[in-house]
PDB file of C-alpha atoms in Angstrom:
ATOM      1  CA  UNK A  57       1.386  -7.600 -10.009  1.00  0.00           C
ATOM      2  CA  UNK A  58       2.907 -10.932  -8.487  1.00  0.00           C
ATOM      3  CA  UNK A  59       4.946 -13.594  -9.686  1.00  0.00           C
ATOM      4  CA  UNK A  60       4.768 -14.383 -13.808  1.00  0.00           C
ATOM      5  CA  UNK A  61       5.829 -17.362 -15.232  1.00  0.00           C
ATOM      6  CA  UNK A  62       7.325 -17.818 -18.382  1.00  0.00           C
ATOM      7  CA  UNK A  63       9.333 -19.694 -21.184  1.00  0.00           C
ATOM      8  CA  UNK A  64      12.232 -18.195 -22.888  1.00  0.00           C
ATOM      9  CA  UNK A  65      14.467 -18.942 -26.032  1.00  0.00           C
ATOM     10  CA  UNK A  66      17.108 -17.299 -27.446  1.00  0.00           C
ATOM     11  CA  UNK A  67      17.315 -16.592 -31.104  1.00  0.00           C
ATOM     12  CA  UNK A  68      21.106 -16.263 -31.055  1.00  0.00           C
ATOM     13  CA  UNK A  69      21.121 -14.548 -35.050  1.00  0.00           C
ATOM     14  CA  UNK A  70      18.994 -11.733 -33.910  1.00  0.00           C
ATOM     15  CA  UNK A  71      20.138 -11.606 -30.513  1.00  0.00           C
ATOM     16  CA  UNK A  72      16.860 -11.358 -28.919  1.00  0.00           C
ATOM     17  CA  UNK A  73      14.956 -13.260 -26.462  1.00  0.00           C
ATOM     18  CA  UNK A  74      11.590 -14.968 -27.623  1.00  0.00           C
ATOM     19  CA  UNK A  75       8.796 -15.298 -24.515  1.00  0.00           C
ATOM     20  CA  UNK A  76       5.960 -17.690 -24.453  1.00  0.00           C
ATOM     21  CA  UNK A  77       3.067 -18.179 -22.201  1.00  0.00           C
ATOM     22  CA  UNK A  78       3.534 -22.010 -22.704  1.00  0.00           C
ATOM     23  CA  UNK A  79       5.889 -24.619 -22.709  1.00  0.00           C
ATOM     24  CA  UNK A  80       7.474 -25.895 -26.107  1.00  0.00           C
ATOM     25  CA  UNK A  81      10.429 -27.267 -27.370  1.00  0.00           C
ATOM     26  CA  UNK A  82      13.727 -25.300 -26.767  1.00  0.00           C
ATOM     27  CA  UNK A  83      12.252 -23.043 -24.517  1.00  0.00           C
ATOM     28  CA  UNK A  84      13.330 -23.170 -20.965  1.00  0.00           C
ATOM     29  CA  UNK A  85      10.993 -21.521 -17.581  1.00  0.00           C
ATOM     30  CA  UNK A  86      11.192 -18.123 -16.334  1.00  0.00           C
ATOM     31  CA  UNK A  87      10.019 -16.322 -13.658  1.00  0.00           C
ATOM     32  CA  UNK A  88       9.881 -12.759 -12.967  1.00  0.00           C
ATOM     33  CA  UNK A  89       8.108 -10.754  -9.923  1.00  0.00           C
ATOM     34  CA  UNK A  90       6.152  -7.067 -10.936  1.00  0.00           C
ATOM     35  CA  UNK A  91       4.398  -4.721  -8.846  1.00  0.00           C
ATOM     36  CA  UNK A  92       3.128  -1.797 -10.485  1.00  0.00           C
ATOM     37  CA  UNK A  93       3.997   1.166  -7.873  1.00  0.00           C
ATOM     38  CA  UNK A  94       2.808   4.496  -9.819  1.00  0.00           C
ATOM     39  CA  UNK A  95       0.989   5.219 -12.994  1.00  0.00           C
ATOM     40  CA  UNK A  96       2.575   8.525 -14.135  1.00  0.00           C
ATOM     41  CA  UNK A  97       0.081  10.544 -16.985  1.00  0.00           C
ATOM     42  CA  UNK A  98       1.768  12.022 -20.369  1.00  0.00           C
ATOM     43  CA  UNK A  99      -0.693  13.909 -21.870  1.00  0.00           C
ATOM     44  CA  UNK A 100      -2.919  11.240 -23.095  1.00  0.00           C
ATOM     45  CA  UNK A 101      -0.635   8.506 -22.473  1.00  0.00           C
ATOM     46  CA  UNK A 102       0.936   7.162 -19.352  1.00  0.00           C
ATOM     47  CA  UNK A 103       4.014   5.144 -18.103  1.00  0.00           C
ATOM     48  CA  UNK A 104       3.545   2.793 -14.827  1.00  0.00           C
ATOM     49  CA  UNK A 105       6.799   2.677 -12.723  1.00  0.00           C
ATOM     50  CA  UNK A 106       6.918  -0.754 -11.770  1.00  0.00           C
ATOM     51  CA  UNK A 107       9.370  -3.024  -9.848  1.00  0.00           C
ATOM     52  CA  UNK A 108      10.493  -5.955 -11.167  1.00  0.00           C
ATOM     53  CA  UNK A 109      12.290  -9.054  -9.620  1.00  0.00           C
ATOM     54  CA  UNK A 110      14.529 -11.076 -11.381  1.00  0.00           C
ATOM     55  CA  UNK A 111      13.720 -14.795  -9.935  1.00  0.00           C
ATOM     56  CA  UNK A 112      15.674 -16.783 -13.120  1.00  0.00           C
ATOM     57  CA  UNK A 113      17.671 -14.355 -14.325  1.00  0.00           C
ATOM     58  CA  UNK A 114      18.375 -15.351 -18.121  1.00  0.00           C
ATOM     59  CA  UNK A 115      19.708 -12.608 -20.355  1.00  0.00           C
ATOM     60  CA  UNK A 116      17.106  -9.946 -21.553  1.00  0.00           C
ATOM     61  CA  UNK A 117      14.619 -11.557 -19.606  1.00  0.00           C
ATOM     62  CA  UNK A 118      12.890  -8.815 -17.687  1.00  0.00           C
ATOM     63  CA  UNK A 119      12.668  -6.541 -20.854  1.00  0.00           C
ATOM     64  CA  UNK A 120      11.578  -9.360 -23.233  1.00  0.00           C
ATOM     65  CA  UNK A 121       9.078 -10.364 -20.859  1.00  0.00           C
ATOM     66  CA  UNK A 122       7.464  -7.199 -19.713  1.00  0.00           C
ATOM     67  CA  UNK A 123       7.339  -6.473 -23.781  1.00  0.00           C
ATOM     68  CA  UNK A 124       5.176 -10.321 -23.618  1.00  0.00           C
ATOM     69  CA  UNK A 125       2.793  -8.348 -20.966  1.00  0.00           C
ATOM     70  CA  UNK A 126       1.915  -5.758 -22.893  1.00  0.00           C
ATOM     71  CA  UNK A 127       4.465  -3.024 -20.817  1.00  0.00           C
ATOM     72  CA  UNK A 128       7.556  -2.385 -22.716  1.00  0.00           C
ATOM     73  CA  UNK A 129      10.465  -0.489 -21.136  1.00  0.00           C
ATOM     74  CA  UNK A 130      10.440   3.257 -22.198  1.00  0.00           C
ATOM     75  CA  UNK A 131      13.627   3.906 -24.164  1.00  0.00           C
ATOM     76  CA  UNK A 132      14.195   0.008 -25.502  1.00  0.00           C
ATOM     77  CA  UNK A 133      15.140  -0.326 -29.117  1.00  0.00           C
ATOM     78  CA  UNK A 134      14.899  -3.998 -28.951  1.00  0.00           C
ATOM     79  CA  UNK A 135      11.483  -4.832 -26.791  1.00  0.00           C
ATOM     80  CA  UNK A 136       9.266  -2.343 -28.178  1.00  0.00           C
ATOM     81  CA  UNK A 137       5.632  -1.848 -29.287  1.00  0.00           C
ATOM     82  CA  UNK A 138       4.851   1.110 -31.389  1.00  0.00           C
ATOM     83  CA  UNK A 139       3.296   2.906 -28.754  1.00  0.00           C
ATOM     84  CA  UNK A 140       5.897   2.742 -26.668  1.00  0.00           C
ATOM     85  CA  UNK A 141       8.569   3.710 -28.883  1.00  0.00           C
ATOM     86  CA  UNK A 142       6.304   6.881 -30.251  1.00  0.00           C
ATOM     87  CA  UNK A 143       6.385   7.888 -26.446  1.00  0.00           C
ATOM     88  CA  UNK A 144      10.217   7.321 -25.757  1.00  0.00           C
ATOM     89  CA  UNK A 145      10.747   9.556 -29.026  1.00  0.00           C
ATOM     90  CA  UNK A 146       8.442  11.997 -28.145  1.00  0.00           C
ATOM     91  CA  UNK A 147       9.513  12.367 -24.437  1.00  0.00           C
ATOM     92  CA  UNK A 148      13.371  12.235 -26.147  1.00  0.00           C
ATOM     93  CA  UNK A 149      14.145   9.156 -23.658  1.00  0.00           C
ATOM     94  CA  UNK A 150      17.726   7.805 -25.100  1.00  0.00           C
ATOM     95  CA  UNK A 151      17.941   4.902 -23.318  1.00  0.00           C
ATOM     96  CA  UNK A 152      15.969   1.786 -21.788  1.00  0.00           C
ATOM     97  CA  UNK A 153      14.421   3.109 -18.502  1.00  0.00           C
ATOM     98  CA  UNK A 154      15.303  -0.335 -16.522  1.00  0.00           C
ATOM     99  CA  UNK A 155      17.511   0.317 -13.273  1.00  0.00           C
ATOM    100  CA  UNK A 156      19.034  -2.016 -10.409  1.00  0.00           C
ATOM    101  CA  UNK A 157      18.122  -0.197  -7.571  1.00  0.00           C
ATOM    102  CA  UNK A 158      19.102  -3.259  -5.075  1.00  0.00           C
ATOM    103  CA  UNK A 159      20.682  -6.175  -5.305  1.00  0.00           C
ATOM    104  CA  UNK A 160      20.379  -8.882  -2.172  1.00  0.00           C
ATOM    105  CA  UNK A 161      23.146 -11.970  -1.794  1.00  0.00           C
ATOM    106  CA  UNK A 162      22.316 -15.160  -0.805  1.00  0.00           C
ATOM    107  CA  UNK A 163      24.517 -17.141   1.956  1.00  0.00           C
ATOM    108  CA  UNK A 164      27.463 -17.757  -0.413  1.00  0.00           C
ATOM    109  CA  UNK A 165      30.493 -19.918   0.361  1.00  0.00           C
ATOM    110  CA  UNK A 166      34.048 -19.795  -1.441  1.00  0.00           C
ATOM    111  CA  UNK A 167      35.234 -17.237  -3.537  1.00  0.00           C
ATOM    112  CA  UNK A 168      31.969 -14.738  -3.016  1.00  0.00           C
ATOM    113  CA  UNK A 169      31.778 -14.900   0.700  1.00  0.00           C
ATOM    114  CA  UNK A 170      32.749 -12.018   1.470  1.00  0.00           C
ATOM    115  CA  UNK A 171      29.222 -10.837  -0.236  1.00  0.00           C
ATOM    116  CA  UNK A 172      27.251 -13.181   1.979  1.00  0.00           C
ATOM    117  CA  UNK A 173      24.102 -12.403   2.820  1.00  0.00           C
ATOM    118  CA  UNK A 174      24.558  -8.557   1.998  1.00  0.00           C
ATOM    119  CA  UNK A 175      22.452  -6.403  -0.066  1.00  0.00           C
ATOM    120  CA  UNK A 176      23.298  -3.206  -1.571  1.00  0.00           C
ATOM    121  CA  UNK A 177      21.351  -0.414  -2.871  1.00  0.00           C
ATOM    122  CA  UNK A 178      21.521   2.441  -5.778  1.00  0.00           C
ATOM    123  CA  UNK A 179      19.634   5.453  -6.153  1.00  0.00           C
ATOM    124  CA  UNK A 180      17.639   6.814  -9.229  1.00  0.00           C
ATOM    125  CA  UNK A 181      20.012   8.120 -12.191  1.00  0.00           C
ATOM    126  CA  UNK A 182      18.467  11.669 -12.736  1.00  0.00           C
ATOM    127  CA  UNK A 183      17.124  11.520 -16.212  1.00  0.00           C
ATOM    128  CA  UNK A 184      14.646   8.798 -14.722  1.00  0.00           C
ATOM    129  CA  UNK A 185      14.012  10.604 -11.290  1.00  0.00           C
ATOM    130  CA  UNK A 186      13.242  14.151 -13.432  1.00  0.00           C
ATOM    131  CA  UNK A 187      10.974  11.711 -15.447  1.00  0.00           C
ATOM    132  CA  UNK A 188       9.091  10.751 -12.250  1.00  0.00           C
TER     133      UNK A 188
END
């Protein structure tokens, strides 16, 4: 858990993002926030819910770079390790298993605001609660 830094580039053909633990050349920083809240057992295998904060914010970010810790997102077709898409397949999860459950606004001026300073909040979708 805690804050990981990062550096990201996107390869643009295959529409993915590429994660490395160190600077280099046309990679730019990232920073992401995880705390593992519940380990949930599958048999043999497990799934940790986590939540994850989005410090950057670049496009695929948190699901390339939980895929560079070792913790895919259940369900992605893009991020994946083989273990991790065995157990979306065999749990029939159809989807990546990534939700905004808040979302927090910074003191804004101009055209946003009227969001100023609010945060809003979304519950589970049921496929991933019955998961839980």
């Amino acid at each position: 858990s805690g804050r990981c830094d990062a550096y990201l580039k996107k390869d643009r053909a295959k529409n993915i993002a590429l994660i490395r633990g160190t600077p280099e050349s046309g990679y730019t920083p990232i920073s992401s926030g995880f705390t593992p809240l519940r380990v949930i057992a599958v048999g043999e295998e497990c799934m940790t819910l986590a939540e994850a904060e989005l410090i950057t914010g670049k496009p695929h970010q948190l699901r390339a770079h939980f895929k560079h810790l070792g913790c895919p997102v259940m369900g992605d077709r893009k991020y994946f390790t083989p273990d991790s898409r065995a157990l979306s397949e065999k749990l029939k999860i159809k989807r990546q298993l990534l939700h905004s459950f808040s979302i927090e606004f910074p003191v804004l001026d101009g055209a946003l605001s009227a969001l100023s300073g609010k945060s809003f909040k979304a519950e589970l979708p049921k496929d991933m609660a019955g998961l839980i």
